[in-house]
XYZ file of C-alpha atoms in Angstrom:
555
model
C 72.657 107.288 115.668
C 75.598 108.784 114.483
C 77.317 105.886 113.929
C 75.090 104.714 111.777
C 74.643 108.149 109.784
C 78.482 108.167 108.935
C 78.569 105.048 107.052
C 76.185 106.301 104.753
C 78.269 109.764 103.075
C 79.061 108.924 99.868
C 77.118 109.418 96.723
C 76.092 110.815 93.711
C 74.583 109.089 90.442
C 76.627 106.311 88.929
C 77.285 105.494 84.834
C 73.442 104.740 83.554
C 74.927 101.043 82.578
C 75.446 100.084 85.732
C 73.052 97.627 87.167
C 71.194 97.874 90.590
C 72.470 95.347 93.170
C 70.036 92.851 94.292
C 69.499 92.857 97.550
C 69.160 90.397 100.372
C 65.907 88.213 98.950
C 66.392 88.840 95.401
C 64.599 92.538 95.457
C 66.272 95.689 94.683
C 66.103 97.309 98.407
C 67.274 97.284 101.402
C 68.225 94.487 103.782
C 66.401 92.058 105.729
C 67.297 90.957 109.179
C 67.520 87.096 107.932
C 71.427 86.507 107.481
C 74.535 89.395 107.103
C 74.186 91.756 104.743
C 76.335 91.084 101.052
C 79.503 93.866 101.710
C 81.262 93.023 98.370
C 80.093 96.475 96.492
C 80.842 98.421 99.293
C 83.907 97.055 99.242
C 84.597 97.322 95.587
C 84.434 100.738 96.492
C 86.880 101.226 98.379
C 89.615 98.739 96.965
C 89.007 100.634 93.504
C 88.906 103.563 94.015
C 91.608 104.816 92.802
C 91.374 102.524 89.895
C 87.941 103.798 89.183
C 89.166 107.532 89.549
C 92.093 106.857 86.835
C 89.525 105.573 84.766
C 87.052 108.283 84.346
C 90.215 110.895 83.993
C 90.190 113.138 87.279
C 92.811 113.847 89.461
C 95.577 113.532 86.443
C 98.884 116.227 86.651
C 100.245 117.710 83.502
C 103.902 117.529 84.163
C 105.555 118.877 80.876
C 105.413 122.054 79.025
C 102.451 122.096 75.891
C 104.678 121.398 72.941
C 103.370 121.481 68.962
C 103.679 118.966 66.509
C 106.867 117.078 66.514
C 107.222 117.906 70.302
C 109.243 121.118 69.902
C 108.189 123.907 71.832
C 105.390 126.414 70.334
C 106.606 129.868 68.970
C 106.291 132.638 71.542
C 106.248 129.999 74.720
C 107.656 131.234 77.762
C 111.276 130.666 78.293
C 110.803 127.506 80.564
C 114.745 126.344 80.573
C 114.578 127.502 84.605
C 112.444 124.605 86.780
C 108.724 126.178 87.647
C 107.938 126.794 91.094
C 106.457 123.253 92.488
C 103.480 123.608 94.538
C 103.476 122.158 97.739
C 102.671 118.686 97.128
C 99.376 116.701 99.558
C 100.139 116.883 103.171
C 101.859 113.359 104.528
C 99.460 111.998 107.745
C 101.252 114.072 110.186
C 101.334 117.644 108.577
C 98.243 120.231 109.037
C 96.171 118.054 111.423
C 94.529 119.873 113.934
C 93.905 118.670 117.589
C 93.173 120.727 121.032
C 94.527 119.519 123.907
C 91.869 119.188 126.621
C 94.306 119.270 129.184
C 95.175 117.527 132.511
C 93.209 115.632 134.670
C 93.733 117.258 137.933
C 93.550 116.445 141.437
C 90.404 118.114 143.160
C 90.563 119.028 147.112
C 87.108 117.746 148.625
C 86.506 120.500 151.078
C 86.771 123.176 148.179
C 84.867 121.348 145.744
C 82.520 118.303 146.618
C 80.575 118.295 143.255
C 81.611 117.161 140.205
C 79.400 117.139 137.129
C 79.244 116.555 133.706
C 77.612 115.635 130.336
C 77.786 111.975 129.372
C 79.656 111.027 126.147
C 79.741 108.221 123.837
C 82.356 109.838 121.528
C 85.306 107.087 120.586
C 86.572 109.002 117.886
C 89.780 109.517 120.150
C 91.089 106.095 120.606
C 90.323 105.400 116.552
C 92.354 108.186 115.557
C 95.208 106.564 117.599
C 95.390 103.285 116.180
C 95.426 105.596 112.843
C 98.579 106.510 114.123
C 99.895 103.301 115.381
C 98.760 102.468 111.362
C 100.984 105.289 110.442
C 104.038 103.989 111.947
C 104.221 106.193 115.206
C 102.888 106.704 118.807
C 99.537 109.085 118.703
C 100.087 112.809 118.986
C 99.618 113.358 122.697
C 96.754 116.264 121.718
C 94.844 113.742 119.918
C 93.979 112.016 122.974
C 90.776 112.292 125.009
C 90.851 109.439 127.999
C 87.169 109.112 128.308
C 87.275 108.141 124.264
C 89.613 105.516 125.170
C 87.487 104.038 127.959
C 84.354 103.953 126.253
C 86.068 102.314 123.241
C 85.677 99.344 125.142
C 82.792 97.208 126.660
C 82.564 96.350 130.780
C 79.529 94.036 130.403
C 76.984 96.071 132.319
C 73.901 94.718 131.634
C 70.957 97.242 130.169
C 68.184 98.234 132.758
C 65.648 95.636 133.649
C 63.204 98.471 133.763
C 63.670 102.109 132.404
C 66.151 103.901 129.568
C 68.789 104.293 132.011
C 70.585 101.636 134.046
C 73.948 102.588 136.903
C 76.503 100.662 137.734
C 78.915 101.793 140.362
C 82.214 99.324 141.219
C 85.234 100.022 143.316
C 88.512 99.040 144.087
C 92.030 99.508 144.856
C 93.848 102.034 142.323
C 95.893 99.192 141.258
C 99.088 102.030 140.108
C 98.727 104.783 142.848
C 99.187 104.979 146.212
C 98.095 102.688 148.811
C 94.783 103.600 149.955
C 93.384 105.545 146.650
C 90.193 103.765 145.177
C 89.513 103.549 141.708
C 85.541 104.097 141.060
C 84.017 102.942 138.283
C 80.552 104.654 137.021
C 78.711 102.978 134.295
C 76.086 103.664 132.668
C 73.606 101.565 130.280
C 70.791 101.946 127.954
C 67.926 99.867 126.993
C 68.150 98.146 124.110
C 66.230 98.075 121.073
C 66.042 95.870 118.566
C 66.043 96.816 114.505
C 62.264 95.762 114.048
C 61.284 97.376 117.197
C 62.996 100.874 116.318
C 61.470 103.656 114.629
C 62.140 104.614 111.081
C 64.867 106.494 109.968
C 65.427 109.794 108.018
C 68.984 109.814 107.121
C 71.167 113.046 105.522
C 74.052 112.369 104.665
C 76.113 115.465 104.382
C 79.457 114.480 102.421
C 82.708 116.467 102.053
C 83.843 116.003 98.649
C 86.398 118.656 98.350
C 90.031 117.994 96.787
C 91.457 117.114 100.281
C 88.895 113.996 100.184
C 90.915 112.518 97.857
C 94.178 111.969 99.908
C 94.709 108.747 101.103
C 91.127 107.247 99.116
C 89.574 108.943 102.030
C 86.181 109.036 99.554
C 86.497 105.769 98.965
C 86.101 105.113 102.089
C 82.944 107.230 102.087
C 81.705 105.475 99.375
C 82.033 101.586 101.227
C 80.527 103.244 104.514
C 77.378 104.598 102.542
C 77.253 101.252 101.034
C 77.333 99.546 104.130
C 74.705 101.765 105.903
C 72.672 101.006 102.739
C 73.064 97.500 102.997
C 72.099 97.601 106.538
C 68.694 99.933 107.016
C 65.239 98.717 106.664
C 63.585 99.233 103.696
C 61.170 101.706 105.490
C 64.362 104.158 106.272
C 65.206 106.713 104.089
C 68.339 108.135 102.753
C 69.129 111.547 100.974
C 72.676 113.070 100.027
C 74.208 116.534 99.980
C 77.561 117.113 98.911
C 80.217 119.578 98.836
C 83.328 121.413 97.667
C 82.984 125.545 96.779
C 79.607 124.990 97.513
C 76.443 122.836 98.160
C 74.900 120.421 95.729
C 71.552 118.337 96.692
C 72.179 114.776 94.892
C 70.028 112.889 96.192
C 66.346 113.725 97.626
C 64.973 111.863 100.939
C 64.853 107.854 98.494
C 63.487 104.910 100.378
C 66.085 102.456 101.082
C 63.511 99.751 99.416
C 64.855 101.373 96.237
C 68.690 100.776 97.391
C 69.826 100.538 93.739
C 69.127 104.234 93.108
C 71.032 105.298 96.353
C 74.003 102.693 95.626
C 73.971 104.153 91.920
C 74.169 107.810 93.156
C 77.226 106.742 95.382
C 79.453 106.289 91.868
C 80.161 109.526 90.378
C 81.009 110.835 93.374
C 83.972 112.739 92.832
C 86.562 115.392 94.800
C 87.547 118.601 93.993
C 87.006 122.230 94.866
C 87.493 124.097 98.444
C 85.763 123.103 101.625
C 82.329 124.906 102.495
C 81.316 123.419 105.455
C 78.846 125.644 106.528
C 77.414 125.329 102.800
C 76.768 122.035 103.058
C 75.768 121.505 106.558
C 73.047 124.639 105.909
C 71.035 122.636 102.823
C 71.807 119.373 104.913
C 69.691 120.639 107.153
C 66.994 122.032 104.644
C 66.812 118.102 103.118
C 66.732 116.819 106.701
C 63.831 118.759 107.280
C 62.107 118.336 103.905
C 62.492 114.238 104.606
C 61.166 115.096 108.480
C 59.367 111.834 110.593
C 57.807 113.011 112.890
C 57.019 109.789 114.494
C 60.610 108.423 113.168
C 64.778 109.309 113.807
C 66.389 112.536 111.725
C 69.777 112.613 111.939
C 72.538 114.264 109.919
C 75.776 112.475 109.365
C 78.837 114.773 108.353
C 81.486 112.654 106.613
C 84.275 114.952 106.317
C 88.320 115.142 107.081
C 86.873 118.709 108.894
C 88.762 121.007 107.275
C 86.786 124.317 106.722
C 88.040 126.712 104.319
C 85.090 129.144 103.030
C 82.186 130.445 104.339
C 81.869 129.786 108.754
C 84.961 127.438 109.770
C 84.674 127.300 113.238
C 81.869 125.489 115.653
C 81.159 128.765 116.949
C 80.620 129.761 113.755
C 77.875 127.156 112.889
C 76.286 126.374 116.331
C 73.382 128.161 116.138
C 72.438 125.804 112.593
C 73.183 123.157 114.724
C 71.537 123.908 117.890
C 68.066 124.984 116.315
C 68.145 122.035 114.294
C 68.699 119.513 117.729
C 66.020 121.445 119.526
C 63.800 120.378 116.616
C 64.824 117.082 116.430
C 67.360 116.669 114.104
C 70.986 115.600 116.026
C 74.060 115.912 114.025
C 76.551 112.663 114.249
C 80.130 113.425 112.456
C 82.284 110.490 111.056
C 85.782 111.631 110.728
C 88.423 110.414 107.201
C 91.804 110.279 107.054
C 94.735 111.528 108.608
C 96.894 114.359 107.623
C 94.968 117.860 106.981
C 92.708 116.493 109.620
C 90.702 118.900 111.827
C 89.590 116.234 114.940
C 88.919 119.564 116.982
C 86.253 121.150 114.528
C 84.070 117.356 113.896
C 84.419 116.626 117.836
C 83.191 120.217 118.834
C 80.091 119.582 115.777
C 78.689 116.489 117.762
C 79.057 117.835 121.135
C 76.595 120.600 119.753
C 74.117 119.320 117.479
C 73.203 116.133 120.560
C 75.241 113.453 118.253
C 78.284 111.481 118.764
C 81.707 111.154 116.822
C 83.373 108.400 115.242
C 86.819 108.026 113.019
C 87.402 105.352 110.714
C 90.165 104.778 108.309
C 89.964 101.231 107.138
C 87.286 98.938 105.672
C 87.383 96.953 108.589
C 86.557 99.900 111.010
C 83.830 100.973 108.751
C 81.921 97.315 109.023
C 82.905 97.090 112.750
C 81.370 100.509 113.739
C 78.507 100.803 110.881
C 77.179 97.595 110.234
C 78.253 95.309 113.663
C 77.449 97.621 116.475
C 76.139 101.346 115.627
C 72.279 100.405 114.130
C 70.415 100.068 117.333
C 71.567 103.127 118.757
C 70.307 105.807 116.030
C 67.168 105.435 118.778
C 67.872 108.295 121.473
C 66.414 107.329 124.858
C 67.910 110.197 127.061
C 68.297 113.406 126.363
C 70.555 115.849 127.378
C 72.037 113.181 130.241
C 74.491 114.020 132.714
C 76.216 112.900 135.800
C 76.919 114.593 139.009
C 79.118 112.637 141.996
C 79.078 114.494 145.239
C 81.545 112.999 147.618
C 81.927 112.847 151.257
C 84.363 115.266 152.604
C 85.065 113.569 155.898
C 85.407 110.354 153.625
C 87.385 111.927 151.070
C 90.538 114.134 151.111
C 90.416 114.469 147.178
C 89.501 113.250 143.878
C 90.165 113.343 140.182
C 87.566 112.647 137.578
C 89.817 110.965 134.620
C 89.018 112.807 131.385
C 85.696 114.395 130.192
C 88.076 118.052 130.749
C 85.881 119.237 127.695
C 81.935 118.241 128.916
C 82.556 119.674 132.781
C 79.114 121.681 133.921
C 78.717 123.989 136.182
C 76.810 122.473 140.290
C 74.103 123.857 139.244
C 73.902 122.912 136.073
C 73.022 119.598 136.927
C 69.125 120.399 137.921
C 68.739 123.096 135.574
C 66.906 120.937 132.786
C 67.489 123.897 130.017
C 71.290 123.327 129.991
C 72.632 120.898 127.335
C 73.852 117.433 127.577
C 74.771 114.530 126.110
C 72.527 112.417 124.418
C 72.299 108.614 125.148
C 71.014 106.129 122.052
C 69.508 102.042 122.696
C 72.239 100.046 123.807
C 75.385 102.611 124.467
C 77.391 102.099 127.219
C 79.124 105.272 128.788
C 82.158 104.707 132.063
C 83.547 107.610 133.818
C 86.264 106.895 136.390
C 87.321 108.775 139.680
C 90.633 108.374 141.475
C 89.843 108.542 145.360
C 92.092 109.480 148.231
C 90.738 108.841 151.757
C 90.408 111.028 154.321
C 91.310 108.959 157.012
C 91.275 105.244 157.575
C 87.961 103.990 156.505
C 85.639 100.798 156.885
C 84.988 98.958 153.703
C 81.633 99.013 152.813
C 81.024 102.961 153.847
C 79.838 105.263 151.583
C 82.180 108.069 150.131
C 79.845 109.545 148.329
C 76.626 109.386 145.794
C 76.461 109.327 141.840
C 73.246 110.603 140.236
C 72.285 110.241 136.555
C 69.713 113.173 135.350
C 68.264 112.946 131.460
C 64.807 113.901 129.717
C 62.623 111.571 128.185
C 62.358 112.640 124.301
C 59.169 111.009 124.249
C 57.355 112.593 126.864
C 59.817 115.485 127.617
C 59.951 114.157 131.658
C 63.199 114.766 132.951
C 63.815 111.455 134.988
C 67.256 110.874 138.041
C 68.877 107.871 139.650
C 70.783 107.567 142.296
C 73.245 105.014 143.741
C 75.732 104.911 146.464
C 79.320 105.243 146.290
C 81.609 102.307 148.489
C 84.764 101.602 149.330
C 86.433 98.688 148.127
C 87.080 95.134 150.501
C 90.467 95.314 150.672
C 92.362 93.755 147.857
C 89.741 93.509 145.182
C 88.971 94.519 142.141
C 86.569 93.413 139.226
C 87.951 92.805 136.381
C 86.171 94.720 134.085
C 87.578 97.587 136.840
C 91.138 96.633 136.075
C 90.341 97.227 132.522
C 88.622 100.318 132.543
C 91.754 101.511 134.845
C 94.637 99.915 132.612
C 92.698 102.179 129.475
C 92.879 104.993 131.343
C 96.525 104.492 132.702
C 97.635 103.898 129.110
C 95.750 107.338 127.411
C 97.207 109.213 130.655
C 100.593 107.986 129.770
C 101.110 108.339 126.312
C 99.532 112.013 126.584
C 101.998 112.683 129.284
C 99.549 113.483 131.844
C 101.105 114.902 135.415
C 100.147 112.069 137.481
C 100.882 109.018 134.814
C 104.393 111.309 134.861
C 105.048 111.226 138.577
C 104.047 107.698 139.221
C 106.428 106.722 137.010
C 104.075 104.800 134.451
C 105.994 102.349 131.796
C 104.402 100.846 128.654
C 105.628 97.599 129.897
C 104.556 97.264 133.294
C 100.754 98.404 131.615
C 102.110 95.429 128.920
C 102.034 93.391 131.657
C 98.840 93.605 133.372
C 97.263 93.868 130.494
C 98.839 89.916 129.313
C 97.028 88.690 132.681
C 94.073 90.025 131.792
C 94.026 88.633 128.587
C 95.265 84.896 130.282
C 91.845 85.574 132.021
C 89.941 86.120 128.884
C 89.046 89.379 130.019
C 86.959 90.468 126.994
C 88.896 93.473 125.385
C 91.986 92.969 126.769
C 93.603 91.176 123.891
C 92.831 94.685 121.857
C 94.592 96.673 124.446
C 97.543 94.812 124.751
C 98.268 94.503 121.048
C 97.710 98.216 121.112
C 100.430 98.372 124.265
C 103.039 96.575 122.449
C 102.579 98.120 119.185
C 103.226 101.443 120.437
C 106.388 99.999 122.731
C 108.292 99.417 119.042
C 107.109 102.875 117.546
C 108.511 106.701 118.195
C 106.333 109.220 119.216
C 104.163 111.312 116.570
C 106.555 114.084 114.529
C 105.310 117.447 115.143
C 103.004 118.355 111.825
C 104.780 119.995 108.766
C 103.381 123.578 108.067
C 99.344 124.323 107.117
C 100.464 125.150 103.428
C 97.851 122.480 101.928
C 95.070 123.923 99.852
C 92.346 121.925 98.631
C-alpha cells in the first residue's frame, strides 16, 4: 500500500493553459489495465524540473549589492568593501543525514532463551538508500543499513498460498561461510495475491513535504514523476487528494476521482519548495482529508513523501505516534516514501511506518520510481494480515545457539506473540517477507530431525479473527542448499559485512570471495543474483561513506 501511496506526493494546480493529458483510451482519467500506462509527463517532470523552476523565477540568489542608476552604489549604503558573511551553502549527500544504528546481530544461547519473536517487515527502504550511495560515489554508511531490508529487497520464488492470506516456507542448509555444522534457515513468508480489478478501491492522501530542503538534488521533481506515475496507474474508481507543506499545512487538493486525472496531474505543476519543515502540520490535516475521503468498504492510506527532516512543531516519532496510531486503529495506515540524500532523516520516515501499520520505501531516480510504483507496489495497497508476526522456538537439545539476522528494531517480547492487542506488522496481496537464522548444533544430529518450530500469528482485517500456522524446522541433507537459500544468505553476508557486523568481522568476510559466489549464482541464472553482484563489485572500486559534515542546513 505504501508503495503505491508514495508515488503519488506531488501536486498543486498547474498554469490554467495547460491541457489535461488524455489518458489510456482517449478519456481524461485514469488508466485501464489494457497495455502500460503512457510515463512521458511524469517524466517531463522530473527531467525539467529545474528548467521549469528557472522559468517561473523561484529559487534565484541575489549575489551583488542593490546599486542605482548607472550601477554606482546608492547614497547612505552600507560600507560593503569587506566580503558579507556567506551562509552555509545546501548540504552535499553525505552531510546532516540522519541514521540509527540498529545494532549487531548477536549470537543467542538456546538454554537461556528458546523463543525468538518478532513483527514481520516488508520495509526495503534500507538496501535503496545504499545503492543511493553506491550512486554517490562511495560504500553506504554502515548505520544506514538494516539486513532484513536487504533480504527482502529481493524475491526467493515462494509461491502465494493455495488456500488462505498467509503461506510458510521453511528451507535449510549448510551456512555456506561459517563453521562446519551451522545451518542456515530460511523462513518465508507469502501473501495471496490480488489482482487490480479484484481489489478494493482506493482513498489515497498524499501528504507532500515541500519545504526548501525539497529542492536539493530535484528531490520534488521526483515527487512530481512518482504522483504522476501513481496517477497513471490507479483505477478510475480510486481517489486521490493532496496536502502539502513547509511552515505549515495547505489542503490542495480535496479527495478527486482519478477518472478526472487531468485535474490531479494539473495540481501536480505549481508545486513549489520553500519554507521550514512542519511535519506534524501536515501529517495532522493529512489525516483530517484521509478521513473526510474515508471508504469504508475501500483502502485509506496516507503516503508521506518527504526527505524527513522535521524542524517545527513535533519532530520526533514519539512525538507524532499517537496521530498515527489512532488513525491505523481506524483504518487509515501510513506508508512513507523517502527523497534524496544529504539532510536525510532515514531514522524519523522508518520509525513513521513501523507505527502507523505501513511500509517504507526510498527512491532517488526515475527508474526506481517506475520499478517500485508502477511495476510491483499496486496489488499490495490490499492488507490481508494484520499486525503479523513470527515466533521460532528451537530445540535446546538440538540447538546450542542461534542468531536471528537483522529485524534488531521489530524484536517482541515471548509473550507478545499470543497477546493479539500488541502491534505488528502489516502484510499487503502479494508481499513476500524472509527472515534468516544462523544455527549451531548441539550435538551431532540426523538430517531430517526437527530443531525447532516457526509459527506465523496475524488478524484478519476483514473479520478481525486472529488466524496461526505452523511448520517444522529441519536440518539440512548434508551438502545442500537451495538456491534461492544461497541467495538469501549471500544478501545477508554482504549487509553484515559492509556494516561491520561482529561475526561478518571474525569470519573474515571479503567483498570478493561474496563477488564470487555471487558470479555462480548468476552462471545459474539465479533470478536476482545479477543485481547483487553488480552491487558487490561496485562497492569493491568505491571508499567507504565520509562521516557527514555538520547539521548547519536550514531549510
Amino acid at each position: 500500500m505504501a508503495a503505491l501511496l508514495v508515488v503519488g506526493l506531488g501536486a498543486t494546480a498547474c498554469s490554467g493553459d495547460t491541457e489535461p493529458p488524455v489518458g489510456p483510451g482517449g478519456d481524461q482519467g485514469g488508466t485501464t489495465t489494457e497495455g502500460p500506462a503512457d510515463t512521458s509527463r511524469a517524466r517531463d517532470f522530473y527531467d525539467n524540473y529545474e528548467e521549469d523552476r528557472e522559468a517561473d523565477g523561484a529559487g534565484a540568489m541575489p549575489n551583488a549589492a542593490p546599486t542605482g542608476a548607472g550601477g554606482a552604489m546608492d547614497a547612505g549604503a552600507p560600507d560593503v568593501s569587506e566580503p558579507l558573511p556567506v551562509p552555509p551553502g545546501p548540504p552535499g549527500p553525505f552531510d546532516d543525514n540522519r541514521f540509527e544504528d540498529v545494532g549487531d546481530a548477536p549470537w543467542v544461547e538456546t538454554a537461556e532463551a528458546p523463543e525468538s519473536t518478532f513483527a514481520l517487515d516488508v520495509d526495503t527502504g534500507s538496501f535503496s538508500v545504499a545503492q543511493g550511495f553506491l550512486d554517490q560515489g562511495t560504500r553506504p554508511d554502515p548505520d544506514s543499513i538494516r539486513v532484513e531490508e536487504w533480504v527482502n529487497a529481493f524475491g526467493y520464488g515462494d509461491a502465494p498460498p493455495d488456500d488462505g492470506a498467509i503461506g510458510l516456507t521453511v528451507e535449510s542448509g549448510a551456512a555456506p561461510r561459517a563453521e562446519d555444522g551451522t545451518a542456515l534457515v530460511r523462513v518465508g513468508v507469502s501473501t495471496q495475491e490480488i489482482s487490480d480489478e479484484e481489489r478494493p478501491p482506493a482513498n489515497i492522501t498524499f501528504v507532500i513535504d515541500t519545504s526548501g530542503s525539497m529542492d536539493l538534488q530535484d528531490r520534488l521533481g521526483l515527487v512530481k514523476a512518482s504522483l504522476a506515475l501513481l496517477v497513471e496507474s490507479l483505477r478510475p474508481d480510486d481517489t486521490i487528494s493532496i496536502v502539502t507543506y513547509g511552515d505549515s499545512a495547505e489542503p490542495v487538493l480535496e479527495p478527486t476521482s482519478v477518472s478526472d486525472a487531468g485535474r490531479i496531474l494539473n495540481a501536480i505543476e505549481d508545486l513549489q519548495p520553500g519554507g521550514s519543515t512542519n511535519m506534524e502540520s501536515g501529517l495532522r490535516m493529512g489525516y483530517s482529508q484521509a478521513r473526510e475521503g474515508l471508504r469504508e468498504d475501500g483502502i485509506n492510506v496516507v503516503v508521506l513523501a518527504s526527505d524527513g527532516v522535521a524542524n517545527v512543531g513535533l519532530t520526533d516519532a514519539d512525538g507524532l505516534t499517537q496521530e498515527i496510531t489512532q488513525a491505523g486503529e481506524d483504518g487509515i495506515h501510513l506508508v512513507t516514501v523517502g527523497y534524496g540524500m544529504g539532510n536525510y532523516n532515514d531514522t524519523l520516515m522508518e520509525q513513521l511506518a513501523n507505527r502507523g501499520d505501513g511500509f517504507y520505501s526510498y527512491i532517488d531516480t526515475f527508474e526506481e520510481a517506475e520499478r517500485l510504483f508502477v511495476e510491483e507496489l499496486t496489488p499490495t495497497l490490499t492488507v490481508v494480515a494484520a499486525d503479523s508476526k513470527a515466533q521460532v522456538v528451537f530445540d535446546e537439545e538440538q540447538v546450542a545457539r542461534y542468531r536471528l539476522i537483522g529485524y534488531q528494531n521489530r524484536g517482541l517480547e515471548t509473550e507478545d506473540f499470543l497477546d493479539d492487542t500488541v502491534d505488528a506488522g502489516e502484510l499487503g496481496a502479494g508481499h513476500q517477507v524472509s527472515a534468516l537464522y544462523e544455527v549451531v548444533p548441539a550435538t551431532e544430529v540426523d538430517p531430517g530431525s526437527s530443531l525447532g518450530t516457526v509459527s506465523l500469528r496475524w488478524r484478519a482485517p476483514d473479520s478481525g479473527v486472529n488466524e496461526q500456522l505452523d511448520a517444522d524446522i529441519l536440518w539440512p541433507e548434508a551438502g545442500e542448499s537451495t538456491d534461492s537459500l544461497l541467495l538469501a544468505g549471500l544478501v545477508a553476508d554482504t549487509a553484515e559485512l559492509l556494516k561491520g557486523n561482529s561475526v561478518a568481522t571474525e569470519r573474515g568476510l571479503t567483498l570478493e570471495d561474496l563477488a564470487e559466489q555471487a558470479r555462480t549464482l548468476a552462471d545459474r541464472d539465479v533470478q536476482g543474483a545479477d543485481e547483487i553482484l553488480k552491487f558487490i563489485q561496485r562497492a569493491q572500486e568505491l571508499p567507504p561513506a565520509p562521516e557527514g559534515g555538520e547539521d548547519d542546513w536550514q531549510d
